Structure formats: structure tokens, C-alpha cells
Amino acid sequence: MRVAVVGGGASGTAIHRALTEHGAKPELFSRTTGFDVLRDDAPARLAEAEVIVEATGRFTISRRAATEFFTRSTRAVAAAARASGARHILLSIVNGDLPQVQGYGYLAGKTAQERVARQESPNLTIVRSTQWFEFAGQNIDRMKIGPIALVPAMTIQPVALDAVADVIADAATGVRTGALHEVAGPEATTLWDMTTQLSDKRVTPIPLRIPSRYGRAFRDGTLLPAPGIEVAGPRYTEWLNARSA
Ligand SMILES: NC(=O)c1ccc[n+]([C@@H]2O[C@H](COP(=O)([O-])OP(=O)(O)OC[C@H]3O[C@@H](n4cnc5c(N)ncnc54)[C@H](OP(=O)(O)O)[C@@H]3O)[C@@H](O)[C@H]2O)c1
């Protein structure tokens, strides 16, 4: 089975591994491999795939920029999927569509992306996960200012990206069916605790209390999954230990 994985970085690599282990033939499509989802030729370049996994990302807190990027990415993938009959699997975020967090431009963009995907992609599966264990390192990269990195106060139930990639591979290869899968890790924590357990000492973490409705929602656990969500993967400490072994 030919699977196009659109987007690179950490998630693309993990999804590629999981798909290969499931016996599929994945191919990575991102600017690093000479593919730009925002270019007019993007749908045609995806024509050979039977399944297209959309895992593109652009970090911004601007609602306008996030909405433009994520909806354009999804329109291109949906056009490819409609033209060829491919299935479309979109990677998204648990509780990212709640009203309390729409003031955060990135999540407003993801909400618009899911809406466009449902409107334009007839064979759609959305895989939503909570924040990944890798998110602590991603946040450092994104919020680094010289020798410090700001760490927003967030209460979350993170999950190993490899466990999310396995769910995506199951959905791509037909092991799982259904239009929506939601997955979280085994325990709730804070982004601060995750960050201070990293062995990466490049920067000094500084706690950031975000004012506003969404800042309060991040702190008060609004992003935590509902009881009964599928739980997958190791605990954060087990994951850290395995990485440093
Ligand atoms: N991080 C989390 O904790 C988390 C949790 C749940 C869901 N998600 C979702 O998972 C998706 C991937 O997240 P991520 O954190 O891996 O994102 P990311 O690191 O910001 O970006 C993923 C990849 O998108 C590719 N990309 C960017 N612009 C592109 C373009 N114009 N054309 C083609 N590829 C492009 C980039 O590869 P190139 O530079 O090679 O183009 C980049 O490595 C996002 O939709 C995110 O919302 C993330």
C-alpha cells in the first residue's frame, strides 16, 4: 500500500517508521524532500498514493497565519484525495476545538482545518492526540530567547509520538476503521514538569503564566482528555529513560 506522509520533522519520521512496520510503503513529502503543500502542483504530486497522511505544521500564534496555512494544506490534500479516491488521514489535537482555547491562534487554525477537511474530504479519518512527549523539546525550540525558554503553564496528558504513529498506521492499513480516533498518554502532568525532567540543559526554563481566557484554560486542565479516552504508550519517565539508555 502506497502511503504519502505529508509533513516532515518528528511526526513524519515516526509515522514513516510505523507504516513500514505495518507493511505499507510510505513516502515522505515535505519541503525537505522537494514538496511544498502550498504550491499549485501539490495535489498532482500526491496522485499515486492510496492513503495520504496529513501531518504538516507551522508554529504561529497568529490566528490568520495559522488558519491560512492549515486550511490551504488541507484543501490541497483533500483535492488530491478526491481526484484519486485516496483516503485522507489528518493529524489533529484532542480538545483543540473547544471554545475556551480558540483565542490561541494556532488552535483556531487547527479547528478551521478540521472543518475544511470534513467539508472537502469524502474519505476522511481524523486522528487526534494530546500533546506529545516531544512537545516539551518543541516548546523550548519555539520559545527560546537567548539563554532562556518560556514555558507556558499547561496541564496536559501527553503521549509518546510513536504510540500516536502506531494509531495512524493502524488507520492507514485498515486495522482500525472509523472517522475519528482519539488517543492520550497514561498520566496527567504539566509542561513545566516535563520540561524540567529533560536532560537538555541548553537553556534555562522560565515559567510563563499566560493571561486571557485561553491561558486560564491551558492551566486549569481544559486540554485534558475526557475520561475513557484510549490510552497508549509508556509513561513519560519510562520514555525519558529509554531515550537516555
Ligand atoms: N506537537 C504536538 O504535541 C502535536 C500533538 C497533536 C497533534 N499535532 C499536530 O501534528 C501535526 C504535525 O505537528 P508537528 O509538531 O510535527 O509540526 P511541525 O514540526 O511544526 O511541522 C511538521 C512538518 O511540516 C512540514 N511543512 C511545513 N510547511 C510545509 C509545506 N509548505 N509543505 C510541506 N511540508 C511542510 C515541515 O517539514 P519541512 O520543513 O521539510 O517542509 C515540518 O517538519 C500538526 O498539525 C500538529 O498540530 C501536534
mmCIF file of N, CA and C and ligand atoms in Angstrom, residues 5-12 15 29-39 42 54-60 69-70 73 90-94 106-107 110 113 127-136 138 142 156 158-159 161 164 168 183, ligand 1:
data_model
loop_
_atom_site.group_PDB
_atom_site.id
_atom_site.type_symbol
_atom_site.label_atom_id
_atom_site.label_comp_id
_atom_site.label_asym_id
_atom_site.label_seq_id
_atom_site.Cartn_x
_atom_site.Cartn_y
_atom_site.Cartn_z
ATOM 1 N N VAL A 5 3.103 10.558 3.226
ATOM 2 C CA VAL A 5 3.100 11.245 4.517
ATOM 3 C C VAL A 5 3.505 12.692 4.238
ATOM 4 N N VAL A 6 2.527 13.589 4.354
ATOM 5 C CA VAL A 6 2.779 14.991 4.022
ATOM 6 C C VAL A 6 3.153 15.728 5.304
ATOM 7 N N GLY A 7 4.361 16.273 5.335
ATOM 8 C CA GLY A 7 4.896 16.887 6.555
ATOM 9 C C GLY A 7 6.103 16.077 6.986
ATOM 10 N N GLY A 8 7.029 16.749 7.557
ATOM 11 C CA GLY A 8 8.254 16.020 7.919
ATOM 12 C C GLY A 8 8.498 16.143 9.399
ATOM 13 N N GLY A 9 9.719 16.355 9.766
ATOM 14 C CA GLY A 9 10.032 16.558 11.173
ATOM 15 C C GLY A 9 9.788 15.306 11.997
ATOM 16 N N ALA A 10 9.582 15.526 13.288
ATOM 17 C CA ALA A 10 9.442 14.402 14.222
ATOM 18 C C ALA A 10 8.271 13.511 13.850
ATOM 19 N N SER A 11 7.130 14.106 13.557
ATOM 20 C CA SER A 11 5.948 13.263 13.310
ATOM 21 C C SER A 11 6.107 12.478 12.015
ATOM 22 N N GLY A 12 6.637 13.098 10.983
ATOM 23 C CA GLY A 12 6.812 12.391 9.714
ATOM 24 C C GLY A 12 7.714 11.171 9.874
ATOM 25 N N ILE A 15 5.819 8.432 11.862
ATOM 26 C CA ILE A 15 4.748 7.821 11.066
ATOM 27 C C ILE A 15 5.354 6.928 9.983
ATOM 28 N N PHE A 29 6.670 13.509 2.099
ATOM 29 C CA PHE A 29 6.504 14.675 1.227
ATOM 30 C C PHE A 29 6.561 15.936 2.077
ATOM 31 N N SER A 30 7.681 16.656 2.007
ATOM 32 C CA SER A 30 7.752 17.961 2.674
ATOM 33 C C SER A 30 8.781 18.787 1.915
ATOM 34 N N ARG A 31 8.958 20.012 2.348
ATOM 35 C CA ARG A 31 9.891 20.877 1.605
ATOM 36 C C ARG A 31 11.294 20.275 1.589
ATOM 37 N N THR A 32 11.651 19.523 2.649
ATOM 38 C CA THR A 32 12.963 18.878 2.692
ATOM 39 C C THR A 32 13.124 17.869 1.554
ATOM 40 N N THR A 33 12.030 17.241 1.143
ATOM 41 C CA THR A 33 12.092 16.267 0.037
ATOM 42 C C THR A 33 11.648 16.902 -1.291
ATOM 43 N N GLY A 34 11.532 18.250 -1.311
ATOM 44 C CA GLY A 34 11.204 18.940 -2.568
ATOM 45 C C GLY A 34 9.716 19.079 -2.840
ATOM 46 N N PHE A 35 8.899 18.997 -1.791
ATOM 47 C CA PHE A 35 7.448 19.096 -1.960
ATOM 48 C C PHE A 35 6.911 20.225 -1.083
ATOM 49 N N ASP A 36 6.134 21.130 -1.669
ATOM 50 C CA ASP A 36 5.522 22.221 -0.900
ATOM 51 C C ASP A 36 4.014 22.119 -1.036
ATOM 52 N N VAL A 37 3.335 21.846 0.071
ATOM 53 C CA VAL A 37 1.883 21.618 0.030
ATOM 54 C C VAL A 37 1.128 22.882 -0.397
ATOM 55 N N LEU A 38 1.777 24.039 -0.292
ATOM 56 C CA LEU A 38 1.112 25.292 -0.647
ATOM 57 C C LEU A 38 1.237 25.625 -2.137
ATOM 58 N N ARG A 39 2.000 24.842 -2.870
ATOM 59 C CA ARG A 39 2.153 25.125 -4.307
ATOM 60 C C ARG A 39 1.020 24.494 -5.112
ATOM 61 N N ALA A 42 0.791 20.676 -5.857
ATOM 62 C CA ALA A 42 0.792 19.708 -4.745
ATOM 63 C C ALA A 42 -0.202 18.561 -4.962
ATOM 64 N N GLU A 54 -1.841 13.534 6.503
ATOM 65 C CA GLU A 54 -1.501 14.965 6.549
ATOM 66 C C GLU A 54 -0.987 15.321 7.941
ATOM 67 N N ALA A 55 0.303 15.617 8.015
ATOM 68 C CA ALA A 55 0.938 15.950 9.298
ATOM 69 C C ALA A 55 1.802 17.197 9.144
ATOM 70 N N THR A 56 1.291 18.141 8.345
ATOM 71 C CA THR A 56 2.044 19.383 8.167
ATOM 72 C C THR A 56 1.882 20.259 9.401
ATOM 73 N N GLY A 57 2.812 21.153 9.602
ATOM 74 C CA GLY A 57 2.714 22.068 10.736
ATOM 75 C C GLY A 57 3.481 23.341 10.478
ATOM 76 N N ARG A 58 2.951 24.424 11.040
ATOM 77 C CA ARG A 58 3.710 25.684 11.052
ATOM 78 C C ARG A 58 3.377 26.336 12.379
ATOM 79 N N PHE A 59 4.404 26.581 13.201
ATOM 80 C CA PHE A 59 4.104 27.165 14.501
ATOM 81 C C PHE A 59 3.920 28.671 14.388
ATOM 82 N N THR A 60 2.759 29.128 14.799
ATOM 83 C CA THR A 60 2.467 30.559 14.857
ATOM 84 C C THR A 60 1.338 30.743 15.864
ATOM 85 N N PHE A 69 -2.479 28.739 6.741
ATOM 86 C CA PHE A 69 -1.587 27.600 6.469
ATOM 87 C C PHE A 69 -2.345 26.279 6.550
ATOM 88 N N PHE A 70 -3.029 26.060 7.674
ATOM 89 C CA PHE A 70 -3.641 24.735 7.875
ATOM 90 C C PHE A 70 -4.783 24.478 6.880
ATOM 91 N N SER A 73 -3.214 23.771 3.400
ATOM 92 C CA SER A 73 -2.636 22.419 3.390
ATOM 93 C C SER A 73 -3.743 21.390 3.194
ATOM 94 N N LEU A 90 -5.953 12.863 8.791
ATOM 95 C CA LEU A 90 -5.485 14.158 9.295
ATOM 96 C C LEU A 90 -5.083 14.028 10.758
ATOM 97 N N LEU A 91 -3.903 14.554 11.074
ATOM 98 C CA LEU A 91 -3.392 14.539 12.448
ATOM 99 C C LEU A 91 -3.845 15.814 13.152
ATOM 100 N N SER A 92 -4.514 15.647 14.299
ATOM 101 C CA SER A 92 -5.003 16.830 15.000
ATOM 102 C C SER A 92 -4.885 16.673 16.518
ATOM 103 N N ILE A 93 -5.530 17.563 17.263
ATOM 104 C CA ILE A 93 -5.232 17.699 18.695
ATOM 105 C C ILE A 93 -6.503 17.528 19.532
ATOM 106 N N VAL A 94 -6.435 16.675 20.540
ATOM 107 C CA VAL A 94 -7.559 16.459 21.451
ATOM 108 C C VAL A 94 -7.943 17.787 22.120
ATOM 109 N N TYR A 106 -3.071 29.348 17.028
ATOM 110 C CA TYR A 106 -2.680 28.043 16.472
ATOM 111 C C TYR A 106 -3.861 27.070 16.525
ATOM 112 N N LEU A 107 -4.547 27.026 17.676
ATOM 113 C CA LEU A 107 -5.653 26.077 17.813
ATOM 114 C C LEU A 107 -6.870 26.526 17.001
ATOM 115 N N LYS A 110 -6.145 25.082 13.703
ATOM 116 C CA LYS A 110 -6.395 23.631 13.648
ATOM 117 C C LYS A 110 -7.906 23.342 13.594
ATOM 118 N N GLN A 113 -9.013 23.935 10.183
ATOM 119 C CA GLN A 113 -8.500 22.839 9.339
ATOM 120 C C GLN A 113 -9.416 21.615 9.419
ATOM 121 N N VAL A 127 -7.205 11.636 13.268
ATOM 122 C CA VAL A 127 -6.541 11.055 14.446
ATOM 123 C C VAL A 127 -6.116 12.226 15.321
ATOM 124 N N ARG A 128 -6.780 12.347 16.457
ATOM 125 C CA ARG A 128 -6.439 13.416 17.398
ATOM 126 C C ARG A 128 -5.645 12.832 18.552
ATOM 127 N N SER A 129 -4.544 13.476 18.876
ATOM 128 C CA SER A 129 -3.811 13.063 20.079
ATOM 129 C C SER A 129 -3.685 14.252 21.009
ATOM 130 N N THR A 130 -3.346 13.948 22.260
ATOM 131 C CA THR A 130 -2.927 15.002 23.175
ATOM 132 C C THR A 130 -1.517 15.435 22.768
ATOM 133 N N GLN A 131 -0.939 16.368 23.489
ATOM 134 C CA GLN A 131 0.416 16.840 23.186
ATOM 135 C C GLN A 131 1.388 15.659 23.329
ATOM 136 N N TRP A 132 2.384 15.654 22.490
ATOM 137 C CA TRP A 132 3.363 14.557 22.508
ATOM 138 C C TRP A 132 4.418 14.795 23.593
ATOM 139 N N PHE A 133 5.086 13.721 24.010
ATOM 140 C CA PHE A 133 6.227 13.872 24.918
ATOM 141 C C PHE A 133 7.259 14.816 24.282
ATOM 142 N N GLU A 134 7.381 14.733 22.963
ATOM 143 C CA GLU A 134 8.339 15.572 22.235
ATOM 144 C C GLU A 134 7.983 17.062 22.312
ATOM 145 N N PHE A 135 6.753 17.364 22.726
ATOM 146 C CA PHE A 135 6.277 18.745 22.781
ATOM 147 C C PHE A 135 7.128 19.594 23.730
ATOM 148 N N ALA A 136 7.646 18.996 24.804
ATOM 149 C CA ALA A 136 8.470 19.772 25.750
ATOM 150 C C ALA A 136 9.708 20.329 25.031
ATOM 151 N N GLN A 138 9.966 20.649 21.691
ATOM 152 C CA GLN A 138 9.491 21.572 20.651
ATOM 153 C C GLN A 138 9.224 22.954 21.252
ATOM 154 N N ARG A 142 10.731 26.600 20.220
ATOM 155 C CA ARG A 142 9.855 27.684 19.750
ATOM 156 C C ARG A 142 9.883 28.900 20.673
ATOM 157 N N ILE A 156 -1.618 18.955 31.063
ATOM 158 C CA ILE A 156 -1.866 18.118 29.877
ATOM 159 C C ILE A 156 -1.665 16.640 30.225
ATOM 160 N N PRO A 158 0.159 14.040 28.213
ATOM 161 C CA PRO A 158 0.897 13.823 26.972
ATOM 162 C C PRO A 158 1.077 12.352 26.621
ATOM 163 N N VAL A 159 1.457 12.126 25.376
ATOM 164 C CA VAL A 159 1.550 10.763 24.829
ATOM 165 C C VAL A 159 2.827 10.676 23.990
ATOM 166 N N LEU A 161 4.913 10.124 20.848
ATOM 167 C CA LEU A 161 4.613 10.264 19.420
ATOM 168 C C LEU A 161 4.608 8.908 18.717
ATOM 169 N N VAL A 164 1.219 7.397 18.929
ATOM 170 C CA VAL A 164 0.279 8.065 18.011
ATOM 171 C C VAL A 164 0.525 7.575 16.582
ATOM 172 N N ILE A 168 -2.032 5.876 13.755
ATOM 173 C CA ILE A 168 -2.148 6.358 12.365
ATOM 174 C C ILE A 168 -1.885 5.212 11.387
ATOM 175 N N VAL A 183 -6.484 9.693 21.148
ATOM 176 C CA VAL A 183 -5.544 8.937 21.982
ATOM 177 C C VAL A 183 -4.769 9.889 22.893
HETATM 178 N N1 LIG B 1 3.365 18.691 18.650
HETATM 179 C C1 LIG B 1 2.358 18.096 19.282
HETATM 180 O O1 LIG B 1 2.401 17.839 20.503
HETATM 181 C C2 LIG B 1 1.117 17.706 18.491
HETATM 182 C C3 LIG B 1 0.092 16.984 19.131
HETATM 183 C C4 LIG B 1 -1.031 16.605 18.399
HETATM 184 C C5 LIG B 1 -1.144 16.950 17.060
HETATM 185 N N2 LIG B 1 -0.138 17.684 16.465
HETATM 186 C C6 LIG B 1 -0.300 18.052 15.061
HETATM 187 O O2 LIG B 1 0.581 17.260 14.277
HETATM 188 C C7 LIG B 1 0.958 17.979 13.087
HETATM 189 C C8 LIG B 1 2.472 17.957 12.965
HETATM 190 O O3 LIG B 1 2.958 18.606 14.113
HETATM 191 P P1 LIG B 1 4.499 18.896 14.318
HETATM 192 O O4 LIG B 1 4.645 19.419 15.705
HETATM 193 O O5 LIG B 1 5.306 17.708 13.847
HETATM 194 O O6 LIG B 1 4.649 20.096 13.311
HETATM 195 P P2 LIG B 1 5.942 20.886 12.841
HETATM 196 O O7 LIG B 1 7.150 20.279 13.428
HETATM 197 O O8 LIG B 1 5.663 22.323 13.080
HETATM 198 O O9 LIG B 1 5.866 20.669 11.266
HETATM 199 C C9 LIG B 1 5.736 19.425 10.671
HETATM 200 C C10 LIG B 1 6.352 19.482 9.316
HETATM 201 O O10 LIG B 1 5.524 20.178 8.372
HETATM 202 C C11 LIG B 1 6.354 20.377 7.254
HETATM 203 N N3 LIG B 1 5.911 21.532 6.462
HETATM 204 C C12 LIG B 1 5.829 22.830 6.861
HETATM 205 N N4 LIG B 1 5.433 23.602 5.835
HETATM 206 C C13 LIG B 1 5.270 22.761 4.768
HETATM 207 C C14 LIG B 1 4.896 22.962 3.426
HETATM 208 N N5 LIG B 1 4.585 24.179 2.957
HETATM 209 N N6 LIG B 1 4.837 21.894 2.594
HETATM 210 C C15 LIG B 1 5.142 20.659 3.047
HETATM 211 N N7 LIG B 1 5.504 20.390 4.317
HETATM 212 C C16 LIG B 1 5.576 21.448 5.169
HETATM 213 C C17 LIG B 1 7.752 20.661 7.805
HETATM 214 O O11 LIG B 1 8.736 19.899 7.087
HETATM 215 P P3 LIG B 1 9.665 20.674 6.009
HETATM 216 O O12 LIG B 1 10.360 21.747 6.767
HETATM 217 O O13 LIG B 1 10.549 19.601 5.448
HETATM 218 O O14 LIG B 1 8.713 21.234 4.986
HETATM 219 C C18 LIG B 1 7.670 20.214 9.261
HETATM 220 O O15 LIG B 1 8.713 19.368 9.653
HETATM 221 C C19 LIG B 1 0.401 19.405 13.262
HETATM 222 O O16 LIG B 1 -0.783 19.518 12.510
HETATM 223 C C20 LIG B 1 0.094 19.492 14.746
HETATM 224 O O17 LIG B 1 -0.952 20.366 15.038
HETATM 225 C C21 LIG B 1 0.974 18.054 17.147
#
